[in-house]
Coordinates of C-alpha atoms in Angstrom, one line a residue:
M25 CA -7.1 -32.3 -4.5
A26 CA -9.3 -29.4 -3.4
T27 CA -8.6 -26.1 -5.1
E28 CA -6.7 -23.7 -2.8
H29 CA -8.2 -20.2 -3.4
L30 CA -6.4 -17.0 -2.4
S31 CA -7.7 -15.6 0.8
P32 CA -9.7 -12.3 0.5
L33 CA -6.8 -10.2 1.6
D34 CA -4.3 -12.0 -0.7
L35 CA -6.8 -11.5 -3.6
A36 CA -7.1 -7.8 -2.8
F37 CA -3.3 -7.4 -3.0
W38 CA -3.3 -9.3 -6.3
R39 CA -6.2 -7.2 -7.8
I40 CA -5.1 -3.7 -6.8
E41 CA -1.7 -4.0 -8.6
S42 CA -1.0 -1.8 -11.6
A43 CA 2.1 -1.4 -13.8
A44 CA 2.9 1.9 -12.1
H45 CA 2.2 0.5 -8.6
P46 CA 3.5 -3.0 -8.3
M47 CA 2.4 -4.8 -5.0
H48 CA 5.6 -6.6 -4.1
L49 CA 7.6 -6.1 -1.0
G50 CA 11.3 -6.6 -0.9
A51 CA 14.5 -6.9 1.1
L52 CA 18.0 -5.7 0.2
A53 CA 20.5 -8.0 1.9
V54 CA 24.1 -6.8 1.8
F55 CA 26.7 -9.6 2.1
E56 CA 30.2 -9.7 3.3
A57 CA 31.9 -12.1 0.9
A58 CA 33.6 -15.2 2.2
P59 CA 37.4 -15.2 1.6
Q60 CA 38.4 -16.9 -1.6
G61 CA 39.1 -20.6 -1.1
A62 CA 36.9 -20.7 2.1
P63 CA 34.8 -23.9 2.1
G64 CA 31.1 -23.3 1.7
P65 CA 28.0 -25.6 1.6
A66 CA 27.4 -27.6 -1.5
P67 CA 24.3 -26.5 -3.6
A68 CA 21.1 -28.4 -2.9
P69 CA 20.0 -30.9 -5.5
G70 CA 18.4 -29.1 -8.5
P71 CA 19.2 -27.3 -11.7
A72 CA 22.6 -25.7 -11.9
P73 CA 23.5 -22.7 -14.1
A74 CA 25.4 -23.4 -17.2
P75 CA 29.1 -22.4 -17.0
G76 CA 30.0 -19.2 -18.6
P77 CA 32.4 -16.3 -18.5
D78 CA 31.2 -15.4 -15.0
S79 CA 31.8 -18.8 -13.5
G80 CA 34.6 -19.2 -10.9
P81 CA 35.3 -18.0 -7.4
D82 CA 33.4 -14.8 -7.6
P83 CA 31.2 -14.7 -4.5
A84 CA 28.3 -13.0 -6.3
V85 CA 28.4 -15.7 -9.0
R86 CA 28.5 -18.4 -6.3
A87 CA 25.5 -16.8 -4.6
A88 CA 23.5 -16.7 -7.8
A89 CA 24.3 -20.4 -8.5
L90 CA 23.2 -21.4 -5.0
L91 CA 19.9 -19.5 -5.2
T92 CA 19.3 -21.0 -8.6
A93 CA 19.9 -24.5 -7.3
R94 CA 18.0 -24.2 -4.1
C95 CA 14.8 -22.4 -5.1
S96 CA 13.4 -25.5 -6.9
A97 CA 13.3 -27.4 -3.6
V98 CA 11.1 -24.7 -1.9
P99 CA 7.4 -25.6 -2.6
G100 CA 6.3 -22.0 -1.8
L101 CA 8.5 -20.6 -4.5
R102 CA 6.9 -22.8 -7.2
R103 CA 3.4 -21.5 -6.6
R104 CA 1.7 -19.4 -9.2
I105 CA -1.7 -17.6 -9.3
H106 CA -4.4 -18.3 -11.8
D107 CA -8.0 -17.2 -12.3
V108 CA -10.8 -19.7 -11.7
L109 CA -14.3 -19.9 -13.0
L110 CA -16.0 -20.3 -9.6
P111 CA -16.4 -18.3 -7.5
I112 CA -16.6 -15.6 -10.1
G113 CA -13.7 -13.2 -9.7
A114 CA -11.6 -15.6 -7.5
A115 CA -8.1 -16.8 -8.1
A116 CA -6.2 -19.9 -6.8
W117 CA -2.8 -21.3 -6.3
S118 CA -1.2 -24.0 -8.4
S119 CA 2.3 -25.5 -8.7
D120 CA 4.1 -24.3 -11.8
A121 CA 4.8 -27.5 -13.8
D122 CA 7.3 -25.6 -16.0
F123 CA 9.1 -23.8 -13.1
D124 CA 12.4 -22.4 -14.4
P125 CA 14.8 -20.9 -11.8
A126 CA 16.4 -18.8 -14.6
R127 CA 13.2 -16.8 -14.7
H128 CA 13.5 -15.9 -11.1
V129 CA 17.2 -15.6 -10.2
F130 CA 19.3 -12.9 -11.9
L131 CA 23.0 -11.8 -11.7
V132 CA 23.3 -8.0 -12.2
R133 CA 26.7 -6.2 -12.6
T134 CA 26.2 -2.7 -11.3
P135 CA 28.5 0.1 -10.0
D136 CA 26.0 1.0 -7.3
P137 CA 23.8 -1.9 -5.9
E138 CA 21.6 0.5 -3.9
A139 CA 20.9 2.7 -6.9
A140 CA 20.1 -0.4 -9.0
A141 CA 17.5 -1.6 -6.4
G142 CA 15.2 1.4 -7.2
P143 CA 14.5 0.5 -10.9
L144 CA 14.2 -3.2 -10.0
M145 CA 11.6 -2.4 -7.3
A146 CA 9.7 -0.3 -9.9
R147 CA 9.4 -3.3 -12.3
P148 CA 6.3 -5.5 -11.7
L149 CA 6.7 -9.2 -11.3
D150 CA 5.6 -11.5 -14.1
R151 CA 2.0 -12.4 -13.1
G152 CA 2.2 -15.6 -15.2
L153 CA 5.0 -17.0 -13.1
P154 CA 5.4 -17.7 -9.4
P155 CA 5.5 -14.1 -8.1
W156 CA 9.0 -13.7 -6.7
E157 CA 12.5 -12.8 -7.9
A158 CA 16.0 -12.7 -6.5
H159 CA 18.6 -10.2 -8.1
V160 CA 22.2 -10.8 -7.1
L161 CA 23.8 -7.3 -7.4
A162 CA 27.5 -7.5 -7.9
G163 CA 29.2 -4.1 -7.3
P164 CA 32.8 -3.0 -7.9
D165 CA 34.0 -4.2 -4.5
P166 CA 34.7 -8.0 -4.7
R167 CA 34.5 -8.2 -1.0
S168 CA 30.8 -7.6 -0.9
F169 CA 27.6 -8.0 -2.9
A170 CA 23.9 -7.6 -2.4
V171 CA 20.7 -9.6 -3.1
L172 CA 17.4 -7.9 -3.7
F173 CA 14.5 -10.3 -2.9
K174 CA 11.1 -9.4 -4.3
F175 CA 7.9 -11.2 -3.1
H176 CA 4.4 -10.3 -4.2
H177 CA 2.3 -9.3 -1.3
A178 CA -0.3 -11.9 -2.4
L179 CA 2.3 -14.6 -1.8
A180 CA 3.4 -13.5 1.6
D181 CA 3.5 -10.7 4.2
G182 CA 6.8 -9.7 5.8
L183 CA 7.1 -12.7 8.1
G184 CA 6.1 -15.1 5.4
A185 CA 8.6 -13.6 2.9
L186 CA 11.3 -13.9 5.6
A187 CA 10.5 -17.6 6.0
L188 CA 10.6 -18.2 2.3
A189 CA 13.9 -16.3 1.8
A190 CA 15.4 -18.2 4.8
M191 CA 15.0 -21.5 3.0
L192 CA 17.4 -20.3 0.4
F193 CA 20.2 -19.5 2.8
D194 CA 22.8 -21.8 4.3
E195 CA 21.8 -24.1 7.0
G196 CA 21.3 -22.5 10.3
P197 CA 18.9 -22.4 13.3
P198 CA 15.4 -23.3 12.0
V199 CA 13.1 -20.7 10.7
R200 CA 9.6 -22.0 10.7
G201 CA 8.4 -21.9 7.1
P202 CA 4.9 -21.4 5.7
A203 CA 2.7 -24.4 6.4
R204 CA 0.4 -25.4 3.6
P205 CA -3.2 -25.0 4.8
A206 CA -5.4 -28.0 4.8
P207 CA -7.9 -28.1 1.9
A208 CA -11.4 -26.9 2.9
S209 CA -13.9 -29.8 3.4
V210 CA -17.6 -29.7 2.9
P211 CA -19.3 -30.4 6.3
A212 CA -22.2 -32.8 6.6
A213 CA -25.7 -31.2 6.5
G214 CA -26.6 -32.2 10.1
P215 CA -23.7 -30.5 11.9
A216 CA -24.1 -27.5 9.6
L217 CA -27.7 -27.1 10.6
R218 CA -27.0 -27.5 14.2
S219 CA -24.3 -24.8 14.0
L220 CA -26.5 -22.4 12.1
P221 CA -27.4 -20.2 15.1
G222 CA -23.7 -19.7 15.9
M223 CA -22.9 -19.1 12.2
L224 CA -25.6 -16.4 12.0
A225 CA -24.3 -14.8 15.2
A226 CA -20.7 -14.8 13.9
R227 CA -22.0 -13.2 10.6
V228 CA -23.8 -10.5 12.5
Q229 CA -20.6 -9.8 14.5
D230 CA -18.6 -9.6 11.3
V231 CA -21.0 -7.1 9.8
G232 CA -20.8 -5.1 13.0
Q233 CA -17.0 -5.1 12.9
A234 CA -17.0 -4.0 9.3
L235 CA -19.4 -1.1 10.1
E236 CA -17.2 -0.1 13.0
I237 CA -14.0 -0.1 10.9
G238 CA -15.8 1.9 8.2
A239 CA -16.9 4.5 10.8
S240 CA -13.4 4.8 12.2
V241 CA -12.0 5.3 8.7
A242 CA -14.6 8.1 8.1
R243 CA -13.6 9.8 11.4
A244 CA -9.9 9.5 10.7
G245 CA -10.0 10.2 7.0
L246 CA -9.5 13.9 7.0
P247 CA -6.1 14.7 5.5
L248 CA -5.1 17.4 8.0
G249 CA -1.5 18.5 8.2
V250 CA -0.3 16.3 5.3
P251 CA 2.8 17.9 3.6
A252 CA 2.7 18.1 -0.1
A253 CA 6.0 16.2 -0.2
L254 CA 4.2 13.0 0.9
T255 CA 1.8 13.0 -2.0
A256 CA 2.6 12.0 -5.6
A257 CA 0.5 13.0 -8.6
P258 CA -0.4 10.0 -10.8
A259 CA 1.5 11.5 -13.7
R260 CA 4.7 11.4 -11.6
T261 CA 4.5 7.8 -10.5
G262 CA 6.1 4.7 -11.9
T263 CA 9.8 5.3 -10.9
R264 CA 11.3 4.3 -7.7
A265 CA 14.3 5.3 -5.5
V266 CA 15.6 3.2 -2.6
A267 CA 17.8 4.3 0.3
G268 CA 19.0 2.4 3.4
L269 CA 20.2 3.6 6.7
A270 CA 21.8 1.6 9.6
L271 CA 21.5 2.9 13.2
D272 CA 22.8 1.5 16.5
L273 CA 20.1 -0.4 18.4
D274 CA 21.9 0.4 21.6
D275 CA 21.1 4.1 21.0
V276 CA 17.5 3.3 20.4
N277 CA 17.3 1.3 23.7
R278 CA 19.0 4.1 25.6
I279 CA 16.3 6.5 24.4
R280 CA 13.5 4.0 25.3
K281 CA 14.8 3.4 28.8
V282 CA 14.9 7.1 29.7
A283 CA 11.9 8.4 27.8
G284 CA 9.6 5.3 28.1
G285 CA 7.6 3.4 25.6
T286 CA 8.7 0.6 23.3
V287 CA 11.5 0.2 20.8
N288 CA 8.8 0.5 18.1
D289 CA 7.6 3.8 19.6
V290 CA 11.1 5.2 19.3
L291 CA 11.5 3.9 15.7
I292 CA 8.2 5.6 14.7
A293 CA 9.1 8.8 16.5
L294 CA 12.4 8.9 14.6
V295 CA 10.4 8.8 11.3
A296 CA 8.3 11.7 12.5
G297 CA 11.3 13.8 13.5
A298 CA 13.2 12.9 10.4
L299 CA 10.2 14.0 8.2
R300 CA 10.1 17.3 10.0
R301 CA 13.8 17.9 9.6
W302 CA 13.7 16.9 5.9
L303 CA 10.8 19.2 5.1
L304 CA 12.4 22.2 6.8
G305 CA 15.7 21.4 5.3
R306 CA 14.3 21.5 1.8
G307 CA 12.6 24.8 2.4
D308 CA 9.0 23.5 2.7
P309 CA 6.5 25.3 5.0
A310 CA 6.8 24.3 8.7
P311 CA 4.4 21.4 9.4
E312 CA 1.0 22.3 10.9
G313 CA -2.1 20.5 12.0
A314 CA -2.6 17.0 13.3
G315 CA 0.0 15.5 11.0
P316 CA 0.0 12.8 8.3
R317 CA -1.7 9.5 9.0
A318 CA 0.8 6.6 9.2
L319 CA -0.5 3.1 8.6
I320 CA 1.3 0.7 11.0
P321 CA 0.7 -2.9 9.9
V322 CA 0.1 -5.4 12.7
S323 CA 0.7 -9.1 12.4
R324 CA -2.3 -11.3 13.3
R325 CA -0.2 -14.5 13.5
R326 CA -0.1 -16.3 16.8
P327 CA 3.3 -16.1 18.6
G328 CA 5.2 -19.3 18.1
G329 CA 2.8 -20.6 15.5
A330 CA 4.0 -21.7 12.1
A331 CA 3.9 -19.1 9.4
K332 CA 1.5 -19.6 6.6
Y333 CA 1.5 -18.5 3.0
G334 CA -0.3 -15.3 2.4
N335 CA -1.2 -12.4 4.7
R336 CA -2.4 -12.3 8.3
L337 CA -2.5 -8.5 8.8
S338 CA -4.4 -5.7 10.4
G339 CA -3.1 -2.3 11.4
Y340 CA -3.1 0.8 13.5
L341 CA -3.5 4.4 12.2
L342 CA -1.4 7.0 13.9
R343 CA -1.0 10.7 13.3
L344 CA 2.7 11.6 13.1
P345 CA 3.2 14.8 15.2
L346 CA 5.3 16.7 12.7
A347 CA 4.2 20.1 14.0
E348 CA 5.7 19.4 17.4
P349 CA 9.3 20.9 17.5
D350 CA 10.4 19.2 20.7
P351 CA 11.8 15.6 20.0
L352 CA 10.9 14.2 23.4
L353 CA 7.4 15.6 23.2
R354 CA 7.1 14.1 19.7
L355 CA 8.1 10.7 21.1
D356 CA 5.7 11.1 24.0
R357 CA 2.8 11.8 21.5
V358 CA 3.7 8.8 19.4
R359 CA 3.8 6.6 22.5
L360 CA 0.4 7.9 23.7
G361 CA -1.1 7.3 20.3
M362 CA 0.3 3.8 20.0
D363 CA -1.0 3.0 23.6
R364 CA -4.5 4.1 22.5
N365 CA -4.3 1.9 19.4
K366 CA -3.1 -1.1 21.4
E367 CA -5.9 -0.6 24.0
A368 CA -8.5 -0.5 21.3
G369 CA -6.9 -3.5 19.6
P370 CA -6.0 -4.1 15.9
A371 CA -9.4 -5.4 14.8
R372 CA -11.7 -2.4 14.9
G373 CA -9.9 0.9 14.4
A374 CA -9.3 2.9 11.2
G375 CA -6.0 1.0 10.6
A376 CA -7.8 -2.3 10.3
V377 CA -8.9 -1.6 6.7
A378 CA -7.2 -4.8 5.6
L379 CA -9.9 -6.8 7.5
L380 CA -12.6 -5.3 5.2
A381 CA -11.2 -7.5 2.4
D382 CA -12.9 -10.5 4.2
H383 CA -16.3 -8.9 3.6
V384 CA -15.9 -8.4 -0.2
H385 CA -17.0 -11.1 -2.7
P386 CA -14.2 -12.2 -5.1
L387 CA -16.0 -10.4 -8.0
G388 CA -15.9 -7.2 -6.0
H389 CA -12.1 -7.5 -5.7
R390 CA -11.8 -8.1 -9.4
L391 CA -14.0 -5.2 -10.4
G392 CA -13.2 -2.8 -7.6
G393 CA -9.4 -3.5 -7.3
P394 CA -8.5 -0.4 -9.4
L395 CA -10.9 1.8 -7.4
V396 CA -9.5 0.6 -4.1
A397 CA -5.9 1.3 -5.4
Q398 CA -6.9 4.8 -6.2
A399 CA -8.5 5.2 -2.8
A400 CA -5.3 4.5 -0.8
R401 CA -4.6 8.2 -0.6
M402 CA -7.9 8.6 1.2
L403 CA -7.1 5.9 3.8
F404 CA -3.6 6.8 4.9
D405 CA -0.7 9.1 4.0
I406 CA 2.4 7.0 4.6
L407 CA 3.2 3.4 5.4
V408 CA 5.6 2.7 8.4
T409 CA 6.1 -1.0 8.8
S410 CA 8.4 -3.2 11.0
V411 CA 9.7 -6.6 10.0
P412 CA 11.2 -8.6 12.9
L413 CA 14.3 -10.7 12.1
P414 CA 15.7 -13.7 13.9
G415 CA 18.8 -13.2 16.1
F416 CA 21.1 -15.5 14.2
T417 CA 23.3 -14.7 11.3
F418 CA 22.1 -15.5 7.7
S419 CA 24.7 -16.6 5.2
L420 CA 24.8 -17.8 1.6
G421 CA 27.7 -19.8 0.3
G422 CA 29.7 -18.9 3.4
S423 CA 29.2 -15.1 2.7
R424 CA 27.5 -13.6 5.7
V425 CA 24.6 -11.1 5.6
R426 CA 25.9 -7.8 7.1
E427 CA 22.8 -5.6 6.6
V428 CA 19.2 -6.2 5.8
Y429 CA 17.0 -3.3 4.5
P430 CA 13.3 -4.2 4.2
L431 CA 11.4 -2.5 1.4
A432 CA 7.7 -1.9 1.3
P433 CA 5.4 -1.4 -1.7
L434 CA 4.3 2.2 -2.6
A435 CA 0.6 2.8 -2.9
R436 CA -0.9 5.1 -5.5
G437 CA -0.8 8.7 -4.6
H438 CA 1.9 8.2 -2.0
S439 CA 5.5 9.4 -2.4
L440 CA 7.2 7.4 0.4
A441 CA 7.0 4.1 2.3
V442 CA 9.2 3.3 5.3
A443 CA 10.1 -0.2 6.5
V444 CA 12.4 -1.0 9.5
S445 CA 14.0 -4.1 10.9
T446 CA 16.6 -5.0 13.5
Y447 CA 19.4 -7.4 12.7
K448 CA 22.5 -8.2 14.7
G449 CA 22.2 -5.2 17.1
T450 CA 21.5 -2.7 14.2
V451 CA 18.4 -1.0 13.1
H452 CA 17.9 -1.0 9.4
Y453 CA 15.6 1.6 7.7
G454 CA 14.6 0.8 4.1
L455 CA 13.1 3.8 2.3
V456 CA 11.1 3.5 -1.0
A457 CA 10.0 6.6 -2.7
D458 CA 8.5 7.9 -5.9
A459 CA 11.8 9.1 -7.6
A460 CA 10.1 12.1 -9.3
A461 CA 8.3 13.3 -6.2
V462 CA 11.3 12.7 -3.8
P463 CA 14.5 13.4 -5.7
D464 CA 16.4 13.9 -2.4
L465 CA 15.7 10.6 -0.6
A466 CA 19.3 10.5 0.7
A467 CA 18.6 13.7 2.6
L468 CA 15.7 12.0 4.4
A469 CA 17.9 9.1 5.3
E470 CA 20.5 11.5 6.8
A471 CA 17.6 13.3 8.7
L472 CA 16.9 9.9 10.4
R473 CA 20.4 9.8 11.6
A474 CA 20.3 13.4 12.8
E475 CA 17.1 12.8 14.7
L476 CA 18.6 9.8 16.5
D477 CA 21.6 11.8 17.5
E478 CA 19.4 14.6 18.9
L479 CA 17.3 12.2 20.9
V480 CA 20.4 10.6 22.3
R481 CA 21.6 14.0 23.4
E482 CA 18.3 14.8 25.0
V483 CA 18.3 11.7 27.2
S484 CA 22.0 11.8 28.1

């Protein structure tokens, strides 16, 4: 069987990781527990946890048992990463012959599941194992529990992680899972020679694209109007705080219909307005200048196509207009900026830095990974990413998912990352922060709610 190497972008995510800046994304799913005695689906074939003092009708225990039993049957969750001799600096996927669900699924008793998610997000995944974990967080309320899923960014992007996690839930409408790519074959010499002119032309085009992206990064790279609260000194990194906020999607749509733009424009404008409110509320200077550079990831997957393991990402770079005091004008500036990004496309602007990974030799990723990680602060100031969720209801052992908060990795030098998804008519913001640099993350979450309320008043 041909060796399946990591793609350049997946390899980049694998190499830039450090102990203080783990490169996994996550999702905190809050469940409404099924009533005791309610029938639930039987566990899929696979190893079952040994009975212990926690066994019984406890919904969290049942959820942990189901995840433990089901994960062995998902091929994507048995894949681990290992270095290879050739090409030098490359890494490849292989199936973990000693796969043990007990190393990936954990039951945690905690008085506050959301607070427990922060330290768990700060802890890197074991790089010698398939790079994912599921932590079942059992709080004091027996009627609910949460599950924190962690997937290394080298394993999957947001859509790929969703497909992997969906395979662990109860049976429902199909979610197209990652398809294993076909092993690369070596073409015959004749066809290769005949295609040489086209290959050279494509290579020249690729180099031109890389130069254009580099030039865009240089033009957009001036850190103008970046509040100090959005930066984290290296000495203050390594701890994480997590906060979630649920907002009514109907309110977002009401704003969109009156003010124009897309739902995503409104969601980004809410972040800009909330940052302004939060900064002023904590006594920081009023925002000035062009504003912080938000990296907005863009999926390069084809609509309707099967998701694949790994990443298919580009991105837009957008200045968040924090200096603008009028909420409707802020939304209008966000909309115009996103329109310009979409007109230019996701393959050539300053936000397309992920595509530069394709032009780097594997050895360059291995040697330059730490340098690239340190350069994140030069490329953008805050990550604002959206993860679309299907319209149906997820459940586990009959317990239904009530809320889903996506969680993004935090780059070196950054104090905050924002992820957002919509689920069952509700917008869920997931905030991940450097706990030392942002000790008041709950205040930022409340600022998001206040910004939505003001925009609703403005369009009513």
